Tab-separated table of C-alpha atoms and ligand atoms in Angstrom:
chain	number	residue	atom	x	y	z
A	1	MET	CA	-2.460	-41.139	-31.591
A	2	THR	CA	-2.433	-38.351	-29.019
A	3	ARG	CA	-0.571	-39.157	-25.840
A	4	ALA	CA	-2.281	-38.304	-22.537
A	5	ILE	CA	0.084	-36.020	-20.706
A	6	GLU	CA	0.011	-34.977	-17.101
A	7	LEU	CA	1.198	-31.414	-16.614
A	8	PRO	CA	3.181	-30.295	-13.568
A	9	ARG	CA	0.915	-29.066	-10.752
A	10	ALA	CA	1.531	-25.976	-8.611
A	11	ARG	CA	1.330	-26.180	-4.823
A	12	PRO	CA	-2.353	-26.381	-3.761
A	13	GLU	CA	-2.002	-23.044	-1.875
A	14	ILE	CA	-1.173	-21.359	-5.185
A	15	ASP	CA	-4.271	-22.765	-6.898
A	16	ALA	CA	-6.372	-21.406	-4.031
A	17	LEU	CA	-5.087	-17.805	-4.170
A	18	PRO	CA	-7.658	-15.031	-4.618
A	19	ALA	CA	-7.222	-12.921	-7.777
A	20	TYR	CA	-6.465	-9.182	-7.821
A	21	SER	CA	-9.455	-6.975	-8.600
A	22	LYS	CA	-9.524	-5.110	-11.910
A	23	ALA	CA	-9.840	-1.384	-12.460
A	24	SER	CA	-13.149	-0.544	-14.071
A	25	GLY	CA	-13.199	0.564	-17.715
A	26	ALA	CA	-9.411	0.871	-17.688
A	27	ALA	CA	-8.911	0.760	-21.438
A	28	THR	CA	-11.531	3.321	-22.406
A	29	VAL	CA	-11.512	6.081	-19.796
A	30	ARG	CA	-9.804	9.459	-19.774
A	31	TRP	CA	-8.768	9.464	-16.085
A	32	ARG	CA	-7.223	6.618	-14.069
A	33	ALA	CA	-8.392	7.026	-10.493
A	34	SER	CA	-8.163	3.300	-9.843
A	35	SER	CA	-4.617	2.435	-8.811
A	36	ASN	CA	-3.518	5.049	-6.254
A	37	GLU	CA	-0.814	6.316	-8.576
A	38	SER	CA	0.487	9.874	-8.443
A	39	THR	CA	-1.271	12.097	-10.948
A	40	ILE	CA	1.990	14.069	-11.259
A	41	ALA	CA	4.898	12.604	-13.288
A	42	PRO	CA	8.355	12.097	-11.712
A	43	SER	CA	10.651	15.018	-10.928
A	44	PRO	CA	12.917	16.211	-13.794
A	45	ALA	CA	15.853	15.166	-11.563
A	46	VAL	CA	14.529	11.603	-11.737
A	47	VAL	CA	14.089	11.696	-15.511
A	48	ASP	CA	17.694	12.951	-15.914
A	49	ALA	CA	19.034	10.235	-13.606
A	50	ILE	CA	17.203	7.531	-15.571
A	51	ALA	CA	18.729	8.743	-18.845
A	52	ARG	CA	22.211	8.960	-17.307
A	53	VAL	CA	22.173	5.519	-15.720
A	54	GLY	CA	20.316	3.926	-18.629
A	55	ALA	CA	23.415	4.540	-20.764
A	56	HIS	CA	25.210	2.008	-18.522
A	57	GLY	CA	22.436	-0.564	-18.633
A	58	HIS	CA	24.853	-3.298	-19.747
A	59	LEU	CA	26.397	-3.355	-16.242
A	60	TYR	CA	24.934	-5.072	-13.173
A	61	PRO	CA	23.853	-2.874	-10.280
A	62	THR	CA	25.335	-3.519	-6.819
A	63	LEU	CA	23.984	-6.686	-5.192
A	64	PHE	CA	21.811	-4.849	-2.659
A	65	ALA	CA	21.424	-1.225	-3.870
A	66	ASP	CA	24.238	0.180	-1.699
A	67	ASP	CA	23.797	3.845	-2.681
A	68	LEU	CA	20.084	3.944	-1.971
A	69	VAL	CA	20.494	2.014	1.284
A	70	ALA	CA	23.143	4.525	2.408
A	71	ALA	CA	20.959	7.512	1.460
A	72	LEU	CA	17.933	6.093	3.308
A	73	ALA	CA	19.938	5.108	6.391
A	74	GLU	CA	21.325	8.627	6.661
A	75	ARG	CA	17.937	10.225	6.167
A	76	LEU	CA	16.247	8.011	8.772
A	77	SER	CA	19.207	8.022	11.219
A	78	VAL	CA	19.384	4.219	11.293
A	79	SER	CA	22.249	1.844	10.542
A	80	ALA	CA	22.614	0.602	6.957
A	81	ASP	CA	22.049	-3.001	8.088
A	82	SER	CA	18.545	-1.977	9.230
A	83	VAL	CA	17.502	-0.990	5.696
A	84	LEU	CA	16.535	-3.192	2.754
A	85	THR	CA	15.349	-2.114	-0.656
A	86	GLY	CA	13.297	-4.036	-3.178
A	87	ALA	CA	11.234	-3.859	-6.333
A	88	GLY	CA	8.339	-2.113	-4.585
A	89	SER	CA	7.278	-2.517	-0.975
A	90	LEU	CA	5.207	-5.506	-2.119
A	91	ALA	CA	8.395	-7.413	-2.956
A	92	LEU	CA	9.686	-6.611	0.529
A	93	LEU	CA	6.454	-7.749	2.143
A	94	GLN	CA	6.846	-11.021	0.261
A	95	GLN	CA	10.419	-11.292	1.543
A	96	VAL	CA	9.323	-10.647	5.151
A	97	LEU	CA	6.523	-13.223	4.913
A	98	THR	CA	8.864	-15.774	3.338
A	99	ALA	CA	11.479	-15.320	6.050
A	100	TYR	CA	9.151	-15.208	9.063
A	101	THR	CA	5.983	-17.167	8.228
A	102	GLY	CA	5.066	-20.318	6.317
A	103	PRO	CA	2.915	-23.438	6.572
A	104	ASP	CA	1.152	-23.911	9.930
A	105	THR	CA	1.569	-20.247	10.858
A	106	GLU	CA	-0.916	-17.387	10.868
A	107	VAL	CA	-0.770	-13.744	9.864
A	108	VAL	CA	-3.362	-11.411	11.389
A	109	HIS	CA	-4.485	-8.398	9.372
A	110	ALA	CA	-7.465	-6.067	9.205
A	111	TRP	CA	-10.112	-6.537	6.516
A	112	ARG	CA	-11.022	-4.885	4.289
A	113	SER	CA	-7.450	-3.829	3.719
A	114	TYR	CA	-4.934	-4.028	0.891
A	115	GLU	CA	-6.032	-6.847	-1.378
A	116	ALA	CA	-2.463	-8.095	-1.917
A	117	TYR	CA	-2.231	-9.231	1.720
A	118	PRO	CA	-4.201	-12.497	1.528
A	119	ILE	CA	-2.491	-13.269	-1.773
A	120	LEU	CA	1.065	-12.784	-0.476
A	121	ILE	CA	0.291	-14.581	2.789
A	122	GLY	CA	-1.094	-17.490	0.743
A	123	ILE	CA	2.015	-17.575	-1.472
A	124	ALA	CA	4.137	-17.847	1.686
A	125	GLY	CA	2.036	-20.888	2.630
A	126	ALA	CA	0.720	-19.204	5.795
A	127	THR	CA	-2.915	-18.698	6.813
A	128	ALA	CA	-4.430	-15.228	6.642
A	129	VAL	CA	-6.527	-14.277	9.673
A	130	PRO	CA	-8.669	-11.322	8.584
A	131	VAL	CA	-10.146	-9.159	11.359
A	132	PRO	CA	-13.111	-6.983	10.289
A	133	LEU	CA	-12.673	-3.210	10.428
A	134	ASP	CA	-14.978	-1.478	12.920
A	135	ALA	CA	-18.147	0.387	11.934
A	136	LYS	CA	-16.083	3.505	11.165
A	137	HIS	CA	-13.896	1.574	8.692
A	138	ARG	CA	-10.968	1.655	11.165
A	139	HIS	CA	-8.680	-1.060	12.516
A	140	ASP	CA	-10.269	-2.821	15.500
A	141	VAL	CA	-7.211	-2.975	17.753
A	142	ASP	CA	-8.778	-5.099	20.490
A	143	ALA	CA	-10.134	-7.645	18.011
A	144	MET	CA	-6.719	-7.853	16.320
A	145	ILE	CA	-4.994	-8.529	19.646
A	146	ALA	CA	-7.658	-11.146	20.443
A	147	ALA	CA	-7.004	-12.846	17.068
A	148	VAL	CA	-3.383	-13.640	18.012
A	149	THR	CA	-2.844	-17.363	18.708
A	150	PRO	CA	0.221	-19.535	19.372
A	151	ARG	CA	0.465	-19.974	15.573
A	152	THR	CA	0.636	-16.240	14.844
A	153	ARG	CA	3.976	-15.131	13.400
A	154	ALA	CA	3.029	-11.671	12.162
A	155	VAL	CA	0.439	-8.931	12.510
A	156	LEU	CA	0.143	-6.807	9.405
A	157	VAL	CA	-1.084	-3.221	9.819
A	158	CYS	CA	-1.888	-0.946	6.896
A	159	ASN	CA	-1.594	2.621	8.156
A	160	PRO	CA	-3.226	4.593	6.516
A	161	ASN	CA	-5.460	1.742	5.433
A	162	ASN	CA	-6.054	0.979	1.779
A	163	PRO	CA	-8.879	1.251	0.654
A	164	THR	CA	-10.640	3.083	3.520
A	165	GLY	CA	-7.946	5.728	4.154
A	166	THR	CA	-8.468	5.475	7.911
A	167	GLU	CA	-5.520	5.871	10.266
A	168	LEU	CA	-4.539	4.520	13.653
A	169	THR	CA	-3.538	7.158	16.166
A	170	GLU	CA	-0.163	6.737	17.842
A	171	SER	CA	-1.837	5.666	21.082
A	172	GLU	CA	-3.916	3.018	19.252
A	173	LEU	CA	-0.818	1.683	17.554
A	174	ARG	CA	1.050	1.574	20.863
A	175	ARG	CA	-1.875	-0.306	22.395
A	176	LEU	CA	-1.606	-2.849	19.574
A	177	LEU	CA	2.166	-3.134	20.008
A	178	ASP	CA	1.793	-3.544	23.766
A	179	GLY	CA	-0.853	-6.232	23.252
A	180	VAL	CA	1.151	-8.357	20.786
A	181	PRO	CA	3.908	-10.570	22.264
A	182	SER	CA	7.394	-9.418	21.277
A	183	HIS	CA	8.252	-12.683	19.445
A	184	ILE	CA	5.577	-11.807	16.842
A	185	LEU	CA	6.476	-9.415	14.025
A	186	VAL	CA	4.334	-6.336	13.602
A	187	ILE	CA	4.616	-5.263	9.968
A	188	LEU	CA	3.625	-1.625	9.495
A	189	ASP	CA	2.778	-0.905	5.874
A	190	GLU	CA	3.264	2.851	5.563
A	191	ALA	CA	2.836	3.116	1.777
A	192	TYR	CA	0.719	6.273	2.219
A	193	ARG	CA	2.528	7.787	5.189
A	194	GLU	CA	3.465	11.060	3.451
A	195	PHE	CA	-0.228	11.884	2.910
A	196	ALA	CA	-1.309	11.002	6.462
A	197	GLU	CA	-2.874	13.390	8.939
A	198	GLU	CA	-1.805	11.571	12.112
A	199	GLN	CA	1.891	11.414	11.164
A	200	VAL	CA	2.491	8.233	13.148
A	201	ASP	CA	6.144	7.330	12.542
A	202	GLY	CA	6.812	3.603	12.438
A	203	VAL	CA	10.575	4.143	12.415
A	204	ALA	CA	10.391	6.016	15.737
A	205	LEU	CA	8.255	3.179	17.150
A	206	LEU	CA	10.684	0.489	16.059
A	207	ARG	CA	13.331	1.996	18.302
A	208	GLU	CA	11.041	1.103	21.220
A	209	TYR	CA	9.490	-2.049	19.775
A	210	PRO	CA	12.203	-4.130	18.072
A	211	ASN	CA	9.606	-6.551	16.636
A	212	VAL	CA	8.364	-3.835	14.239
A	213	VAL	CA	9.175	-3.915	10.507
A	214	VAL	CA	8.266	-0.764	8.577
A	215	LEU	CA	7.517	-0.883	4.835
A	216	ARG	CA	7.629	2.305	2.746
A	217	THR	CA	7.568	3.065	-0.949
A	218	PHE	CA	8.610	5.475	-3.684
A	219	SER	CA	5.439	4.540	-5.611
A	220	LYS	CA	3.074	7.078	-4.092
A	221	ALA	CA	4.400	10.429	-2.786
A	222	TYR	CA	7.520	10.257	-4.989
A	223	GLY	CA	5.532	9.315	-8.104
A	224	LEU	CA	7.712	6.330	-9.086
A	225	ALA	CA	5.135	3.501	-9.179
A	226	GLY	CA	6.337	2.296	-12.582
A	227	LEU	CA	9.968	2.115	-11.474
A	228	ARG	CA	9.259	-0.265	-8.562
A	229	VAL	CA	11.218	0.904	-5.524
A	230	GLY	CA	10.279	0.215	-1.920
A	231	TYR	CA	12.199	-0.159	1.310
A	232	ALA	CA	11.955	-1.833	4.693
A	233	ILE	CA	13.390	-0.699	8.002
A	234	ALA	CA	13.832	-3.140	10.890
A	235	ASN	CA	15.943	-3.735	13.945
A	236	SER	CA	19.239	-5.121	12.604
A	237	ALA	CA	18.673	-8.526	14.272
A	238	VAL	CA	15.216	-8.789	12.677
A	239	ALA	CA	16.635	-7.511	9.367
A	240	ALA	CA	19.435	-10.131	9.207
A	241	PRO	CA	17.190	-12.996	7.973
A	242	LEU	CA	15.600	-10.564	5.522
A	243	HIS	CA	19.024	-9.762	4.095
A	244	ALA	CA	19.703	-13.500	3.872
A	245	ALA	CA	16.423	-14.056	1.969
A	246	ALA	CA	16.880	-11.044	-0.343
A	247	PRO	CA	17.040	-11.683	-4.076
A	248	PRO	CA	20.427	-10.498	-5.368
A	249	PHE	CA	20.288	-7.570	-7.831
A	250	GLY	CA	16.671	-7.067	-6.704
A	251	LEU	CA	16.696	-3.395	-7.670
A	252	SER	CA	17.671	-2.291	-11.168
A	253	SER	CA	20.333	0.401	-11.474
A	254	VAL	CA	17.748	2.656	-13.149
A	255	ALA	CA	15.276	2.238	-10.283
A	256	GLU	CA	17.984	2.864	-7.694
A	257	ALA	CA	19.230	6.026	-9.414
A	258	ALA	CA	15.644	7.264	-9.824
A	259	ALA	CA	14.939	6.820	-6.109
A	260	CYS	CA	18.209	8.518	-5.092
A	261	ALA	CA	17.353	11.452	-7.367
A	262	ALA	CA	13.786	11.634	-6.019
A	263	LEU	CA	15.175	12.022	-2.497
A	264	THR	CA	17.029	15.153	-3.606
A	265	ASP	CA	13.879	16.907	-4.881
A	266	SER	CA	11.708	17.308	-1.802
A	267	GLY	CA	9.854	20.231	-3.452
A	268	HIS	CA	8.448	17.781	-5.999
A	269	THR	CA	7.206	15.413	-3.303
A	270	ASP	CA	5.659	18.380	-1.479
A	271	ARG	CA	3.731	19.259	-4.650
A	272	ILE	CA	2.429	15.700	-5.001
A	273	VAL	CA	1.372	15.654	-1.334
A	274	GLU	CA	-0.303	19.056	-1.638
A	275	SER	CA	-2.292	18.006	-4.739
A	276	VAL	CA	-3.489	14.909	-2.876
A	277	ARG	CA	-4.492	16.802	0.257
A	278	SER	CA	-6.440	19.381	-1.701
A	279	GLY	CA	-7.983	16.702	-3.964
A	280	ARG	CA	-9.303	14.599	-1.133
A	281	ASP	CA	-10.741	17.668	0.660
A	282	HIS	CA	-12.432	18.711	-2.572
A	283	LEU	CA	-13.868	15.280	-3.270
A	284	ARG	CA	-14.958	14.594	0.310
A	285	SER	CA	-16.667	17.959	0.689
A	286	GLY	CA	-18.350	17.622	-2.738
A	287	LEU	CA	-19.652	14.205	-1.691
A	288	ALA	CA	-20.800	15.544	1.694
A	289	ASP	CA	-22.716	18.320	-0.129
A	290	ARG	CA	-24.503	15.511	-1.939
A	291	GLY	CA	-25.331	13.696	1.297
A	292	ILE	CA	-22.582	11.061	1.013
A	293	GLU	CA	-20.370	10.777	4.105
A	294	THR	CA	-16.882	9.344	3.653
A	295	PRO	CA	-14.243	8.434	6.241
A	296	ALA	CA	-11.411	10.978	6.695
A	297	SER	CA	-8.558	9.747	4.513
A	298	GLY	CA	-4.830	9.746	5.150
A	299	GLY	CA	-4.127	8.250	1.707
A	300	ASN	CA	-4.109	9.528	-1.882
A	301	PHE	CA	-7.673	8.276	-2.287
A	302	VAL	CA	-11.171	8.548	-0.845
A	303	TRP	CA	-13.365	5.595	0.126
A	304	ILE	CA	-17.039	5.884	-0.751
A	305	PRO	CA	-18.857	3.195	1.251
A	306	MET	CA	-21.807	2.744	-1.111
A	307	VAL	CA	-22.387	-0.874	-0.023
A	308	ASP	CA	-25.007	-2.396	-2.382
A	309	ARG	CA	-24.884	0.622	-4.729
A	310	SER	CA	-21.114	0.385	-5.271
A	311	THR	CA	-21.263	-1.356	-8.637
A	312	ALA	CA	-23.821	1.158	-9.926
A	313	LEU	CA	-21.599	4.080	-8.876
A	314	ASP	CA	-18.639	2.380	-10.569
A	315	ALA	CA	-20.618	2.199	-13.835
A	316	ALA	CA	-21.578	5.888	-13.524
A	317	CYS	CA	-17.890	6.830	-13.018
A	318	VAL	CA	-16.846	4.872	-16.113
A	319	ALA	CA	-19.664	6.563	-18.055
A	320	HIS	CA	-18.041	9.861	-16.963
A	321	SER	CA	-14.671	8.559	-18.157
A	322	VAL	CA	-13.061	7.823	-14.796
A	323	SER	CA	-11.876	4.377	-13.796
A	324	VAL	CA	-12.139	3.644	-10.078
A	325	ARG	CA	-11.589	0.599	-7.860
A	326	THR	CA	-14.743	-1.069	-6.636
A	327	PHE	CA	-15.284	-3.840	-4.134
A	328	ALA	CA	-18.830	-5.026	-4.826
A	329	GLY	CA	-21.130	-4.775	-1.825
A	330	GLU	CA	-18.591	-2.633	0.053
A	331	GLY	CA	-17.470	0.568	-1.616
A	332	VAL	CA	-15.683	2.513	-4.311
A	333	ARG	CA	-12.142	3.848	-3.941
A	334	VAL	CA	-11.225	6.957	-5.911
A	335	THR	CA	-7.605	8.093	-6.283
A	336	VAL	CA	-7.279	11.891	-5.995
A	337	GLY	CA	-4.861	14.528	-7.277
A	338	ASP	CA	-6.470	15.563	-10.553
A	339	ARG	CA	-9.266	18.138	-10.102
A	340	ASP	CA	-10.909	17.281	-13.426
A	341	ALA	CA	-11.146	13.611	-12.445
A	342	GLU	CA	-12.567	14.510	-9.020
A	343	ASP	CA	-15.178	16.739	-10.661
A	344	ALA	CA	-16.024	13.965	-13.125
A	345	VAL	CA	-16.665	11.635	-10.161
A	346	LEU	CA	-18.936	14.265	-8.586
A	347	ALA	CA	-20.786	14.603	-11.911
A	348	ALA	CA	-21.102	10.809	-11.974
A	349	VAL	CA	-22.619	10.901	-8.478
A	350	ASP	CA	-25.127	13.529	-9.644
A	351	ALA	CA	-26.107	11.456	-12.674
A	352	PHE	CA	-26.352	8.324	-10.541
A	353	THR	CA	-28.571	10.092	-7.987
A	354	ALA	CA	-30.797	11.565	-10.733
A	355	ASP	CA	-31.122	8.107	-12.299
A	356	ARG	CA	-32.296	6.632	-9.014
A	357	GLN	CA	-34.894	9.365	-8.621
A	358	ASN	CA	-36.378	8.811	-12.087
B	1	LIG	C1	-1.098	-0.448	1.308
B	1	LIG	C2	-0.212	-0.668	0.141
B	1	LIG	N1	0.978	-1.252	0.325
B	1	LIG	C3	1.808	-1.473	-0.707
B	1	LIG	C4	1.444	-1.112	-1.982
B	1	LIG	C5	2.363	-1.427	-3.116
B	1	LIG	O1	3.413	-0.576	-3.109
B	1	LIG	P1	4.657	-0.799	-4.066
B	1	LIG	O2	4.339	-0.110	-5.337
B	1	LIG	O3	5.760	-0.151	-3.296
B	1	LIG	O4	4.876	-2.266	-4.227
B	1	LIG	C6	0.237	-0.506	-2.223
B	1	LIG	C7	-0.142	-0.127	-3.610
B	1	LIG	O5	-1.210	0.262	-3.933
B	1	LIG	C8	-0.620	-0.289	-1.138
B	1	LIG	O6	-1.823	0.254	-1.308
């Protein structure tokens, strides 16, 4: 006789979480332009460091990545207790949300923005308050300020914004910071900062606005997405609860050594940034030649707002062996940095346009 068993149930918030989107055609294509990875492999200095430290993989790393914290604090001219590292900036965002938000609180963020936001906010048990981007795919600062309520604990700003690439100017960001009460955290996600045109510096702003937390990453301009290293910078009083909530040994010794080595090879980062800048110019101007306007991008990607034709363009890209990231009914995001992949996307656009005319 089979016994009826009742399995353990997760918290209802977890059952309700949205799922991550999938890259199109990921298994079959030649080029991955779907995940905003660097198209250039890590610096040889990083590869050497991984091999060196890997030989000591039987030993624990320091509890909180002391060497990397010290290197970042020196570079940013902040105290070491203002810096935290983690397994990607996503892990740090989770830590910030866990420490500062929770049930019966709200987190305001623009939408469309990085798809992990509503998921991580939901995991923390808080309520996401999405504020639509404006007609130019940019943050609507006034609407975000107006969305703040007594339950708001954090405002999350993606600058440059994934997936639209749009940036806030420094004066827009200051207007947002001036409009948000100082007991509310403003989390600035600067994952794409190195590629930005505006060069707004969240770390400079946090000296004036102590409620700012800046998130940065080694995944993009340093080409270390697979090694999982991110960091947060905050006023030391705001950082203290984050240190308390930090998972011990959160960064592997290999990841820490890789990040330290990456910091020593700025020429490599410059090459990654240069390939991205030239790739997005090439793709945007090729699209403009074909009558498709795209928002100026400060990220390593270009947003093609195809609205109801997004899924069809996605299929054309896969047919040309490029995987892209598509949000149906909104647009297609294409990671740049590989000229052949950018040209394949342009060829896909040509084929797609010809198809529509036949
Ligand atoms: C805006 C934004 N923040 C954070 C991340 C994740 O960064 P990490 O690899 O450091 O977790 C991404 C990755 O695509 C991103 O687009």
